[in-house]
Tab-separated table of C-alpha atoms and ligand atoms in Angstrom:
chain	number	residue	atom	x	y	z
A	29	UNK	CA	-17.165	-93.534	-127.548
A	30	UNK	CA	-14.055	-91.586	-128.325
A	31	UNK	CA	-13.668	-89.886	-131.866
A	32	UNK	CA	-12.312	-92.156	-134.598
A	33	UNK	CA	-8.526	-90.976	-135.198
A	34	UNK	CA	-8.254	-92.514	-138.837
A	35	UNK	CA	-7.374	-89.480	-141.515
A	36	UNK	CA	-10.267	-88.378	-143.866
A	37	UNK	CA	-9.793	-91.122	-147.110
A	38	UNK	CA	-9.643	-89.158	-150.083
A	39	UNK	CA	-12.720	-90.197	-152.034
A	40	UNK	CA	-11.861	-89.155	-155.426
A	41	UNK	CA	-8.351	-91.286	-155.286
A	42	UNK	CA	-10.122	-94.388	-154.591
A	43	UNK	CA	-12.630	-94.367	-157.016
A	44	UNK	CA	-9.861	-93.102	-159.942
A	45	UNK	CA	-8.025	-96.703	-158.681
A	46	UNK	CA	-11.124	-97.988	-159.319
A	47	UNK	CA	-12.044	-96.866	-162.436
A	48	UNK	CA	-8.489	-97.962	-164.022
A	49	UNK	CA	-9.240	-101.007	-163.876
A	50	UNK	CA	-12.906	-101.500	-163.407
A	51	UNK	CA	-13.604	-102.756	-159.986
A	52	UNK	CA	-17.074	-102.949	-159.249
A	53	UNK	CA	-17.017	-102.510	-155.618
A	54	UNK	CA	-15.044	-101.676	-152.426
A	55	UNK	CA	-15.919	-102.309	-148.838
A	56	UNK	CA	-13.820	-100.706	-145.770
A	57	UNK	CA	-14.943	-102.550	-142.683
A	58	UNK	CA	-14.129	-100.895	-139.344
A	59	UNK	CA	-15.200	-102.374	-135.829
A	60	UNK	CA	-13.434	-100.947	-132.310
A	61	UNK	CA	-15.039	-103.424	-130.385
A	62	UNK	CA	-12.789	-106.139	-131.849
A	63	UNK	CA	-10.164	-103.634	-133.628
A	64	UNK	CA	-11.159	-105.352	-137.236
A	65	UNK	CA	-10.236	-102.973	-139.865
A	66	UNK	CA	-10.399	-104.746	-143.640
A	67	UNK	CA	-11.022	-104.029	-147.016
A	68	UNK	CA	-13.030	-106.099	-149.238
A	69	UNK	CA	-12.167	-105.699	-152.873
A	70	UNK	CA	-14.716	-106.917	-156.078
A	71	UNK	CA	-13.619	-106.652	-158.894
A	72	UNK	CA	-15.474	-108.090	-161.632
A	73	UNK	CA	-18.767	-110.290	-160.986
A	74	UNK	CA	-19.708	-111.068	-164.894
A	75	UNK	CA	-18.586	-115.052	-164.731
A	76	UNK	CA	-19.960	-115.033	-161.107
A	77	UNK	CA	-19.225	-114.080	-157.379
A	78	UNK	CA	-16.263	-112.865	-156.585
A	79	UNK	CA	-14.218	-115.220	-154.969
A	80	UNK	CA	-10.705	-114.992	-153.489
A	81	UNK	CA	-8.733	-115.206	-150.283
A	82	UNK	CA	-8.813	-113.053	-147.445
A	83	UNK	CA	-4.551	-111.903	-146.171
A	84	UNK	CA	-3.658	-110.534	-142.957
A	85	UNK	CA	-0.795	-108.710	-142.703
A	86	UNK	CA	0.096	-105.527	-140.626
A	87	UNK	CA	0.251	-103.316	-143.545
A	88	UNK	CA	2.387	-100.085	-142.771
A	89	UNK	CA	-0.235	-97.835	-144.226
A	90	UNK	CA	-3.771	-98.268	-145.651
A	91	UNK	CA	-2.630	-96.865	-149.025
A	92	UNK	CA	-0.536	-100.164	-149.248
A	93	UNK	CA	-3.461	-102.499	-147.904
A	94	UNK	CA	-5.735	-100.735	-150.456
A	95	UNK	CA	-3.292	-100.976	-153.067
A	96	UNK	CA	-2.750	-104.902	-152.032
A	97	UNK	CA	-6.008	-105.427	-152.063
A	98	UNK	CA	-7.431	-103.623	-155.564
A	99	UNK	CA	-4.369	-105.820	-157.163
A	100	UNK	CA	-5.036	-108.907	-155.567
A	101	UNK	CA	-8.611	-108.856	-156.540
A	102	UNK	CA	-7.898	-107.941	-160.185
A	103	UNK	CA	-5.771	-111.090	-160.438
A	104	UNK	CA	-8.257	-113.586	-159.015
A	105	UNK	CA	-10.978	-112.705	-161.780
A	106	UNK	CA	-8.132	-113.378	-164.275
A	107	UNK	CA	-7.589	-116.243	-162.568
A	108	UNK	CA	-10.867	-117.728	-162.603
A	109	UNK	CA	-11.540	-116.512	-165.936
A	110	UNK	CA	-8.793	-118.539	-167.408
A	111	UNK	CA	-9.649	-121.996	-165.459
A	112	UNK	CA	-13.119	-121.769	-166.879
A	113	UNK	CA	-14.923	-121.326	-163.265
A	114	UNK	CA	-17.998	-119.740	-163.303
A	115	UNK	CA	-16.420	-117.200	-160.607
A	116	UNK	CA	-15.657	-113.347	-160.406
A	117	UNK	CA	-12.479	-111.831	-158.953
A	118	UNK	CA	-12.717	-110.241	-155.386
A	119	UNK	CA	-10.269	-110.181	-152.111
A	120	UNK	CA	-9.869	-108.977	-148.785
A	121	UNK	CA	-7.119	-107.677	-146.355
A	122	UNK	CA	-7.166	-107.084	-142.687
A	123	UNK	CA	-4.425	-104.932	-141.837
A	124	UNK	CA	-3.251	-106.365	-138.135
A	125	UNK	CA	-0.085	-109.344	-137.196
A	126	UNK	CA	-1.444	-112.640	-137.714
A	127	UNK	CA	0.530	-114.047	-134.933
A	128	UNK	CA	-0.721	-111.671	-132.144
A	129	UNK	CA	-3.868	-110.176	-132.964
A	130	UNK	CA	-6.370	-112.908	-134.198
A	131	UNK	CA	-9.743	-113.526	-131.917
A	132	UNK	CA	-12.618	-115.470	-132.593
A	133	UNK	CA	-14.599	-112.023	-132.072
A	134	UNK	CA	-12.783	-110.267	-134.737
A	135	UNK	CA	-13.085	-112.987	-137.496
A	136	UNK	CA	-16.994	-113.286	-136.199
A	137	UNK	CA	-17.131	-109.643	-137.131
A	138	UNK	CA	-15.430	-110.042	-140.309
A	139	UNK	CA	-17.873	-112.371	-141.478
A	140	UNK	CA	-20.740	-110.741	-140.567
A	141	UNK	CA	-19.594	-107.564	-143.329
A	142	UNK	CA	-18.534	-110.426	-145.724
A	143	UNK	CA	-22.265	-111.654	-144.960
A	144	UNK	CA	-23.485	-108.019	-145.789
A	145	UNK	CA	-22.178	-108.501	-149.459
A	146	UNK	CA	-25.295	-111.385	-150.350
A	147	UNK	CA	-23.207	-113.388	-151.877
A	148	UNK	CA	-21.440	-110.884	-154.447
A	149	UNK	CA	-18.172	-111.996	-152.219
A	150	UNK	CA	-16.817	-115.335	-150.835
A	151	UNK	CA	-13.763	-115.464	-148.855
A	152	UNK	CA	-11.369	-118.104	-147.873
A	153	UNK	CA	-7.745	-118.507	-147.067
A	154	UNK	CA	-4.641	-116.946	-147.966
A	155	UNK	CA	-1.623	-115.276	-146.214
A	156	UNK	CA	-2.258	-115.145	-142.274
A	157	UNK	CA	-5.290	-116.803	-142.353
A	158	UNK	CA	-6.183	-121.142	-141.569
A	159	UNK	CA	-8.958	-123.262	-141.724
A	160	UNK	CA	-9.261	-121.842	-137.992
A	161	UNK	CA	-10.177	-118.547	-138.783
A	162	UNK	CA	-12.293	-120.169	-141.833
A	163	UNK	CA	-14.754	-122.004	-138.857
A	164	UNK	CA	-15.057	-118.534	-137.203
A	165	UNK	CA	-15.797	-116.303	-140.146
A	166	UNK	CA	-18.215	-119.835	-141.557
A	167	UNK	CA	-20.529	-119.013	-137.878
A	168	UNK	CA	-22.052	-115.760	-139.608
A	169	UNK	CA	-22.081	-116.389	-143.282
A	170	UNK	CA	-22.106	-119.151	-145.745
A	171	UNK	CA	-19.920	-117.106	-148.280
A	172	UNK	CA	-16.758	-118.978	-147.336
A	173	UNK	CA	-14.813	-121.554	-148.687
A	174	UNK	CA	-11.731	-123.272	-147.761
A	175	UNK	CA	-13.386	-124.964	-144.315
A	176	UNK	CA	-11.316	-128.126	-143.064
A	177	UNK	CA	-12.561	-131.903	-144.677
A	178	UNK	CA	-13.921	-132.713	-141.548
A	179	UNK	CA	-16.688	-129.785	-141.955
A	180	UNK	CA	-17.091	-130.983	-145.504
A	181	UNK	CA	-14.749	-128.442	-147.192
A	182	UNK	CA	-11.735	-128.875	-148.985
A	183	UNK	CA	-9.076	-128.430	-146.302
A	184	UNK	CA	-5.997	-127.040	-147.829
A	185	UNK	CA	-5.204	-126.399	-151.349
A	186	UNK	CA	-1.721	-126.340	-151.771
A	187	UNK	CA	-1.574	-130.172	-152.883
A	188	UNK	CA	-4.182	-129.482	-155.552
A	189	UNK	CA	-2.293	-125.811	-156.186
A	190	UNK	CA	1.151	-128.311	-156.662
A	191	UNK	CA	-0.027	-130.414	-159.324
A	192	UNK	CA	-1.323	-127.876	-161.351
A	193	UNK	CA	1.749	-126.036	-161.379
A	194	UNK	CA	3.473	-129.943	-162.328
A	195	UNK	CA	0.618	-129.643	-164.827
A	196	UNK	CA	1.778	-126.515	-166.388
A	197	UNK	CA	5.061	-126.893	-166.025
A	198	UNK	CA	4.906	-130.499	-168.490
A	199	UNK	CA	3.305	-128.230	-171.015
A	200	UNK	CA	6.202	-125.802	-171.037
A	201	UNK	CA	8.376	-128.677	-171.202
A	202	UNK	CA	6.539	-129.873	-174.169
A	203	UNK	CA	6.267	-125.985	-175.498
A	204	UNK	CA	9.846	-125.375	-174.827
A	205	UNK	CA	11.952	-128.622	-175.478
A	206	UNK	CA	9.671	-130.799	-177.969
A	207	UNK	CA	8.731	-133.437	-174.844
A	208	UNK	CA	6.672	-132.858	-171.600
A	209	UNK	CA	9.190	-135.602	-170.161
A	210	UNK	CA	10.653	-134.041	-167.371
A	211	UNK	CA	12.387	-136.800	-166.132
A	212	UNK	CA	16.566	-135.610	-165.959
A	213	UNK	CA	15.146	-132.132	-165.772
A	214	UNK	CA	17.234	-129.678	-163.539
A	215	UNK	CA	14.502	-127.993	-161.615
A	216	UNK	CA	14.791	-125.150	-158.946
A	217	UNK	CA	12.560	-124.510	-156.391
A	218	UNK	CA	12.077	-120.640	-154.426
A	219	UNK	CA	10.087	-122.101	-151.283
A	220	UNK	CA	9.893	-125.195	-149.531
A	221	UNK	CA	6.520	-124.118	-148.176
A	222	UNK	CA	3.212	-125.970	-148.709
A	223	UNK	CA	3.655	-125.712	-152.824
A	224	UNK	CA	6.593	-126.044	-153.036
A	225	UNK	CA	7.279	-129.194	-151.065
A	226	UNK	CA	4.619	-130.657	-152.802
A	227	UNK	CA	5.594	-129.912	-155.956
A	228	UNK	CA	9.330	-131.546	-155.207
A	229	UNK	CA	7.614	-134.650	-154.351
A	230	UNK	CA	6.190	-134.672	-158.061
A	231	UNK	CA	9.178	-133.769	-159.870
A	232	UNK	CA	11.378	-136.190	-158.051
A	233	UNK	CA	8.681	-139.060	-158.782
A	234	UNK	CA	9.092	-137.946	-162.217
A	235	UNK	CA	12.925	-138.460	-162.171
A	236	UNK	CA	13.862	-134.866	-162.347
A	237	UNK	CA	16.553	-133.235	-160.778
A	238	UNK	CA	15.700	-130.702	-157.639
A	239	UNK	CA	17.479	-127.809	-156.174
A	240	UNK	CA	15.524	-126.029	-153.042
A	241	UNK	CA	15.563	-123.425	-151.176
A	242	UNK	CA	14.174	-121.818	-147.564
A	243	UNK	CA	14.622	-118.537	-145.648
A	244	UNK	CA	13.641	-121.568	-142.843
A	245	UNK	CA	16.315	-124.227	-142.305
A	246	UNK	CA	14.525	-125.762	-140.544
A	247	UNK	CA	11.811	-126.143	-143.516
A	248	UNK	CA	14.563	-127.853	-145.435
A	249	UNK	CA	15.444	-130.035	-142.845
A	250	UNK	CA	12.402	-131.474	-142.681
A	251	UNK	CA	12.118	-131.538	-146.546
A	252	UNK	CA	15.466	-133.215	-147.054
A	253	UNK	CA	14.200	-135.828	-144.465
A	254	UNK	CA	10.679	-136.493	-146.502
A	255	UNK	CA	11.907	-136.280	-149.682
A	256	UNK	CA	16.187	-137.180	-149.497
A	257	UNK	CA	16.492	-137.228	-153.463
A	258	UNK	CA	16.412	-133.019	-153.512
A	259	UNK	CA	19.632	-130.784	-153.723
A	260	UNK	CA	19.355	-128.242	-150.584
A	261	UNK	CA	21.194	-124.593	-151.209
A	262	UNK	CA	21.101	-121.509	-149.841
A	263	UNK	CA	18.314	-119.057	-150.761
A	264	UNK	CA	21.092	-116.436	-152.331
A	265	UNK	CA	22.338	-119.106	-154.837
A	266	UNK	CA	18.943	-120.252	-156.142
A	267	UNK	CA	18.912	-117.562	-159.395
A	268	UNK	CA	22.572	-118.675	-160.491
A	269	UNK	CA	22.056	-122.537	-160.523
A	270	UNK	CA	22.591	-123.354	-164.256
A	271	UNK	CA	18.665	-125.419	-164.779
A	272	UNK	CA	16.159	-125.947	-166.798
A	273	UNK	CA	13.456	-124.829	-164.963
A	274	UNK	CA	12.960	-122.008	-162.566
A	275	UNK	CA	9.803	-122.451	-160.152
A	276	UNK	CA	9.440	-119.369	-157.790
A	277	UNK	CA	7.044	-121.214	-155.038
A	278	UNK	CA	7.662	-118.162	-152.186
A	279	UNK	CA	7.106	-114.493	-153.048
A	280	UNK	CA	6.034	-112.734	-155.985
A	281	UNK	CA	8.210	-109.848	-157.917
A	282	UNK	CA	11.595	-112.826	-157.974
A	283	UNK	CA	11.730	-112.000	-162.080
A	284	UNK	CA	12.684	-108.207	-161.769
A	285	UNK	CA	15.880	-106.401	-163.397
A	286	UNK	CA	18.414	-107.949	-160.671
A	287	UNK	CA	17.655	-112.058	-161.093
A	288	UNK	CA	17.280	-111.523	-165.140
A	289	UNK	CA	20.915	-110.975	-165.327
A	290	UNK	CA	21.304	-114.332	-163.242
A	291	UNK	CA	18.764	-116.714	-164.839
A	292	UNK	CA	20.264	-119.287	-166.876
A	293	UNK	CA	17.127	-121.335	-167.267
A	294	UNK	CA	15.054	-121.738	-170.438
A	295	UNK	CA	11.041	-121.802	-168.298
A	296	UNK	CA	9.607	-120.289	-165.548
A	297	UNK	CA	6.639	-121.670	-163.952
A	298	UNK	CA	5.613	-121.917	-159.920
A	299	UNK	CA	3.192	-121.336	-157.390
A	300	UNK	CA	4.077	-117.810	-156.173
A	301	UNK	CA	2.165	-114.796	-157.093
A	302	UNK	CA	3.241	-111.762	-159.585
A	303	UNK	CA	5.988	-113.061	-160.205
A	304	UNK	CA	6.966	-110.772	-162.790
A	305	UNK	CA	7.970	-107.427	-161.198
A	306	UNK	CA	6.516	-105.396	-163.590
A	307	UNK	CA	3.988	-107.148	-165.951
A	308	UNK	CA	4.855	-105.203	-168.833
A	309	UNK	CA	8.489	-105.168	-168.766
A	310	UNK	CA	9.346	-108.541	-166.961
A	311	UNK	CA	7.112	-110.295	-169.092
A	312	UNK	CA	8.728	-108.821	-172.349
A	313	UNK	CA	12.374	-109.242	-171.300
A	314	UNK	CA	11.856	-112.612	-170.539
A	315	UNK	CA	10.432	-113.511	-173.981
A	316	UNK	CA	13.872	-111.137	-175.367
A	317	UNK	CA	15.576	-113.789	-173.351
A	318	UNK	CA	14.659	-116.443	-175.141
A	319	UNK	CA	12.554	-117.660	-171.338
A	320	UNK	CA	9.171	-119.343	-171.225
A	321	UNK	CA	7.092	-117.617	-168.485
A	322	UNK	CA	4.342	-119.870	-167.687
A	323	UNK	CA	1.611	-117.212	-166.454
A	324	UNK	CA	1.551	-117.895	-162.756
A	325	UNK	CA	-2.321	-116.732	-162.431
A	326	UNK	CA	-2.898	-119.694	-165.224
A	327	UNK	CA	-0.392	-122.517	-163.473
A	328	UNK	CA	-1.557	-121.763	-159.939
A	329	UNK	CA	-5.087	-121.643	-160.408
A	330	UNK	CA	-5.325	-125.726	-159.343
A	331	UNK	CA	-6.162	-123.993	-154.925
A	332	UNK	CA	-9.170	-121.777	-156.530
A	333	UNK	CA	-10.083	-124.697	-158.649
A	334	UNK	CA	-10.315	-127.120	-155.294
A	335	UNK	CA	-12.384	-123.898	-153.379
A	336	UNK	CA	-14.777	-123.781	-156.209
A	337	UNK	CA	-15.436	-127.796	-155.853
A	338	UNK	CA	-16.406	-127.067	-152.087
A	339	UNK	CA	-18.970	-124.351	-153.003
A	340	UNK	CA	-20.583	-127.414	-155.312
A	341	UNK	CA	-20.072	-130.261	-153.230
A	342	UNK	CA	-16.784	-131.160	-152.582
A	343	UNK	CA	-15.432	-133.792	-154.811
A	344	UNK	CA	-10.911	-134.471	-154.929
A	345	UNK	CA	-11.292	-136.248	-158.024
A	346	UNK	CA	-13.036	-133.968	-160.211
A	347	UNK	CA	-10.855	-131.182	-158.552
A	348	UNK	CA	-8.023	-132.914	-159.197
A	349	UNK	CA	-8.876	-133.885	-163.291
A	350	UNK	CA	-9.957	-130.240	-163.709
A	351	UNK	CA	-7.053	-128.786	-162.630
A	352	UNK	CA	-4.986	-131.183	-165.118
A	353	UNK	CA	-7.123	-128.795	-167.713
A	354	UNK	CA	-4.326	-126.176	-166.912
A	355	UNK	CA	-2.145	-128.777	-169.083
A	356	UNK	CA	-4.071	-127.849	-172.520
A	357	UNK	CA	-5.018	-123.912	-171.310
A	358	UNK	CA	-1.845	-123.491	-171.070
A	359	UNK	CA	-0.231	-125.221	-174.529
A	360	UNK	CA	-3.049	-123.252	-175.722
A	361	UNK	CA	-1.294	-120.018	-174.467
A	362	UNK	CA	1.831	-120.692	-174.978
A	363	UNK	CA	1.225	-121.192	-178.843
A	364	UNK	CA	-1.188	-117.894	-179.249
A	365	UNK	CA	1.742	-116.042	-177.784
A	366	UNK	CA	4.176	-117.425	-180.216
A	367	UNK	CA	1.786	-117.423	-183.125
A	368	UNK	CA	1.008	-113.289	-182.537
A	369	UNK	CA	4.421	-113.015	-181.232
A	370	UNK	CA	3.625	-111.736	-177.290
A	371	UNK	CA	4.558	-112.038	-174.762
A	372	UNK	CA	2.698	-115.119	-172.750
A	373	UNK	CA	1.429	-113.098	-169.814
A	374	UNK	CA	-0.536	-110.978	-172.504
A	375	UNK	CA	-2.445	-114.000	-174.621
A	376	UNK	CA	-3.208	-114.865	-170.936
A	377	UNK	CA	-4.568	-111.752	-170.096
A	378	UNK	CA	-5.819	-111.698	-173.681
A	379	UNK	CA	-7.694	-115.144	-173.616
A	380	UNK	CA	-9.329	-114.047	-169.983
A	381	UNK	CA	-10.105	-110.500	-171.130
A	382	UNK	CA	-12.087	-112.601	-173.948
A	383	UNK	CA	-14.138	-114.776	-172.089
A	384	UNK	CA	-15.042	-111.791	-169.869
A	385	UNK	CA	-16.235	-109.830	-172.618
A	386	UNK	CA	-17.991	-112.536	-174.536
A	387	UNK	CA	-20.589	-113.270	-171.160
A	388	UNK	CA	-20.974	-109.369	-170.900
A	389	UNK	CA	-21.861	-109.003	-174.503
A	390	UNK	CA	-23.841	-111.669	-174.184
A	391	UNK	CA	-25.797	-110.450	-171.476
A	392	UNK	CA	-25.127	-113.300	-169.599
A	393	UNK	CA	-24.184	-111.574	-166.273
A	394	UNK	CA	-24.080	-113.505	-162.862
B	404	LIG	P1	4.038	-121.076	-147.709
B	404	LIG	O1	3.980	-119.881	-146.827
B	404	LIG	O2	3.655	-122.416	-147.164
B	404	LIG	O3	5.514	-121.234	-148.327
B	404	LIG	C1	6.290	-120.187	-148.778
B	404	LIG	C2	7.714	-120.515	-148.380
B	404	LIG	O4	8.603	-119.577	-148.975
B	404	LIG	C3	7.956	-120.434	-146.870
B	404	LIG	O5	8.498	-121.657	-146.414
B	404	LIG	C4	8.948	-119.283	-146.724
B	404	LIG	O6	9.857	-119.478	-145.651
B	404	LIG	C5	9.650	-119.313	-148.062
B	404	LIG	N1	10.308	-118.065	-148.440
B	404	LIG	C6	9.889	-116.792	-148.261
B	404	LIG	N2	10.783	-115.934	-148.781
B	404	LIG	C7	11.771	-116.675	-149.322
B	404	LIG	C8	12.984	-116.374	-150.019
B	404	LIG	N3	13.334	-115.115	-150.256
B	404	LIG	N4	13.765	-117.383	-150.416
B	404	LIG	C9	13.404	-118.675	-150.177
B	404	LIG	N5	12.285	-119.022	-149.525
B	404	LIG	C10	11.475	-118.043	-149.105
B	404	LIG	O7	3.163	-120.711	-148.984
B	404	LIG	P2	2.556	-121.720	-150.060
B	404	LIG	O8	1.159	-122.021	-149.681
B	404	LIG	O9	3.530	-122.809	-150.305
B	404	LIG	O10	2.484	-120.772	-151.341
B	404	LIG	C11	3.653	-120.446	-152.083
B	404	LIG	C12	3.328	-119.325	-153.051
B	404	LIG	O11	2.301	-119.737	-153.942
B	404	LIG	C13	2.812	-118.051	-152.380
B	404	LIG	O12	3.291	-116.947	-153.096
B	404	LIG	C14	1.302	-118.160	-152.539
B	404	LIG	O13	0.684	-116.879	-152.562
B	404	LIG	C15	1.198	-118.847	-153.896
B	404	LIG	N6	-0.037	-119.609	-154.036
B	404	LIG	C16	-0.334	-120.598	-153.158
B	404	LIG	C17	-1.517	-121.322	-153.309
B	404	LIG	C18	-1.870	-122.428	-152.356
B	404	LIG	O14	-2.802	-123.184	-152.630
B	404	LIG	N7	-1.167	-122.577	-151.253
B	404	LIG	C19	-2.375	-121.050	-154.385
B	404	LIG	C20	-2.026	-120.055	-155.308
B	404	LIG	C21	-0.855	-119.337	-155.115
C-alpha cells in the first residue's frame, strides 16, 4: 500500500477545540479502499446518545470540515436539550461531492465506524445525504435514523421540521404583536426548499401573506404552481420587503451586519441553521433593533423530534403533537429573555445549559 499523503494533524489544536466547549469525543474515519474520509463529532452524551445528521460536502480543507463538524455537533445537544428528548448532541461530515462520489461501499464503510461507537452516536440525514444512503449505512449498524416509511422509519422530516417552525413562529406572533393570529401577516420566505415550501403551504392556509424566494427558478416554478396564493421575487430583494416576519428557510449566517441595515421586519423565525452570523453580536443587535429572533435550534427542532420517534417506534401523531410543544418552549423563552432583559438566543442557551446541568448533577448520566 502506498504511504498515506494526509499532513500530520496537530494533536494539541484539536483537543484545545475540544476542550472550549466540552466535546466528549472525536472520531476521524479514513478508508482508501472506498476513499471515505469523515469525522464523527460527540459532543455531550448526559441526556443520552448523541444524535445528529451526517453532511457531505467537499470541504476545501479538513480544518473547515473539523470546524463544521465540532459546531454542528454543539448545536444538536442544544437542540435536543431544549425539545426535552432524552438525546445528546453529536454529528458527522464526510468531506467528498455528493453528486459524484457516493457508493454503496463507502456508506457501508461509514457505518461500520458509526457501528464502532456502541451506540454513543446515531446518524441520519442532513446536507448531501437521502434515505438512500440511510439503507446503506442501516446494513452495518442499527445506530441510524431517518430510514424511508416503507422500512419503518420516518422518511423525511422537513414536513414535521415546517410545522414546528409555524409553531414557533405563532408564539412570536403572540410574543410580539399581542395575537398568535397570523392571518394578514406579511411573511418572507429565504428557500423554497423542503421547509420552506412546506411552511408556505401553512401560512397561506392561515391567510397570511407570502413572499418567496429561490437561487432555483425552477423551485419557484413549481412552488407558484402548488401553492398560486405566494408572491415570487428575486433572492436579492428578499431582506428589503417591508414584512412582518422574516423566515430564513436556506442557509445559515442571513442575519449578519449587511441584511440588519435592510430588515424592516419586527420577528425572525425559520428553518435554516445559525442564522445569526455571530451569536453574540447578531443576537444582541437584533434585540437593539427592537427584532424578535426566534432561536432557530428551538423552532427547528420539529426533524430531530420526528428521528427520535423512529428510534421508539415510529408514531406521526405523537411526533407531530410533540413538536407543537415548541409553541409553549418557546413563549417560555421569549418571556425569560424579556423578563432578565437578553437577548433570546441566550435564555435558550440558558434554559438548555440548565437542563444539562441539572441530569449531570444529578448523576443521572445516559
Ligand atoms: P433544501 O435544500 O430542501 O432547501 C434549501 C433551499 O434554499 C434550496 O431550494 C436552495 O436552492 C435555496 N437557497 C440556497 N441559497 C439561497 C439563497 N441565497 N437565496 C434563496 N434561496 C437559497 O433544505 P431544507 O431541508 O428545506 O432545509 C432548509 C434549512 O433548514 C437548511 O438550512 C437546513 O439545514 C435547515 N433544517 C432543515 C431541517 C429539515 O428537516 N429539513 C431540519 C432542521 C434544520
Amino acid at each position: 500500500m502506498p504511504a498515506t499523503a494526509t499532513k500530520a494533524i496537530p494533536e494539541g489544536q484539536i483537543l484545545g477545540r475540544m476542550e472550549q466547549h466540552d466535546h466528549e469525543e472525536v472520531l476521524f474515519c479514513f478508508d482508501r479502499a472506498t476513499g471515505l474520509k469523515a469525522i464523527i463529532a460527540i459532543h455531550d452524551t448526559t441526556l443520552g446518545p448523541a444524535l445528529g445528521g451526517t453532511r457531505m460536502w467537499p470541504y476545501a480543507t479538513e480544518a473547515e470540515a473539523l470546524n463544521d463538524v465540532l459546531r454542528l455537533s454543539r448545536g444538536m445537544t442544544y437542540k435536543s436539550a431544549l425539545a426535552g428528548l432524552d438525546l445528546g448532541g453529536g454529528k458527522a461530515v464526510i468531506i467528498g461531492d455528493a453528486r459524484t462520489q457516493k457508493t454503496e461501499a463507502m456508506f457501508r464503510r461509514f457505518g461500520q465506524f458509526v457501528d464502532s461507537l456502541n451506540g454513543r452516536y446515531i446518524t441520519a440525514e442532513d446536507v448531501g445525504m437521502s434515505t438512500a444512503e440511510m439503507v446503506n449505512i442501516k446494513k452495518e449498524t442499527n445506530s441510524v435514523a431517518g430510514l424511508p416509511e416503507e422500512m419503518g422509519g420516518s422518511g423525511d422530516p422537513s414536513p414535521v421540521t415546517a410545522y414546528g417552525v409555524y409553531c414557533g413562529m405563532k408564539a412570536a406572533a403572540k410574543q410580539a404583536y399581542g395575537s398568535e393570529r397570523l392571518s394578514g401577516r406579511k411573511v418572507s420566505i429565504q428557500g423554497g426548499g423542503n421547509v420552506g415550501r412546506g411552511l408556505a403551504a401553512l401560512l397561506v392556509k392561515d391567510g397570511a401573506q407570502i413572499f418567496i424566494t429561490d437561487i432555483h427558478e425552477d423551485k419557484l416554478a413549481a412552488i407558484k404552481a402548488e401553492i398560486p396564493e405566494v408572491n415570487v421575487v428575486k433572492p436579492e430583494a428578499i431582506f428589503e420587503l417591508d414584512v412582518d416576519i422574516y423566515a430564513p428557510c436556506a442557509l445559515g449566517a442571513t442575519v449578519n451586519d449587511e441584511t440588519l441595515k435592510k430588515l424592516k421586519c419586527s420577528v425572525i423565525c425559520g428553518a435554516a441553521n445559525n442564522q445569526l452570523a455571530d451569536e453574540a453580536v447578531h443576537g444582541m443587535a437584533v434585540m437593539r433593533k427592537g427584532i424578535l429572533y426566534a432561536p432557530d435550534f428551538l423552532v427547528n427542532a420539529g426533524g430531530i423530534i420526528n428521528c427520535a420517534w423512529e428510534r421508539k417506534g415510529y408514531n406521526r401523531k405523537a411526533a407531530m403533537r410533540q413538536t407543537e410543544g415548541i409553541y409553549d418552549t418557546a413563549l417560555r423563552i421569549f418571556r425569560s429573555s424579556a423578563d432578565l432583559d437578553i437577548p433570546t438566543y441566550l435564555a435558550a442557551n440558558q434554559a438548555a445549559e440548565h437542563r444539562i446541568t441539572s441530569m449531570r448533577e444529578a448523576g443521572l448520566r445516559f
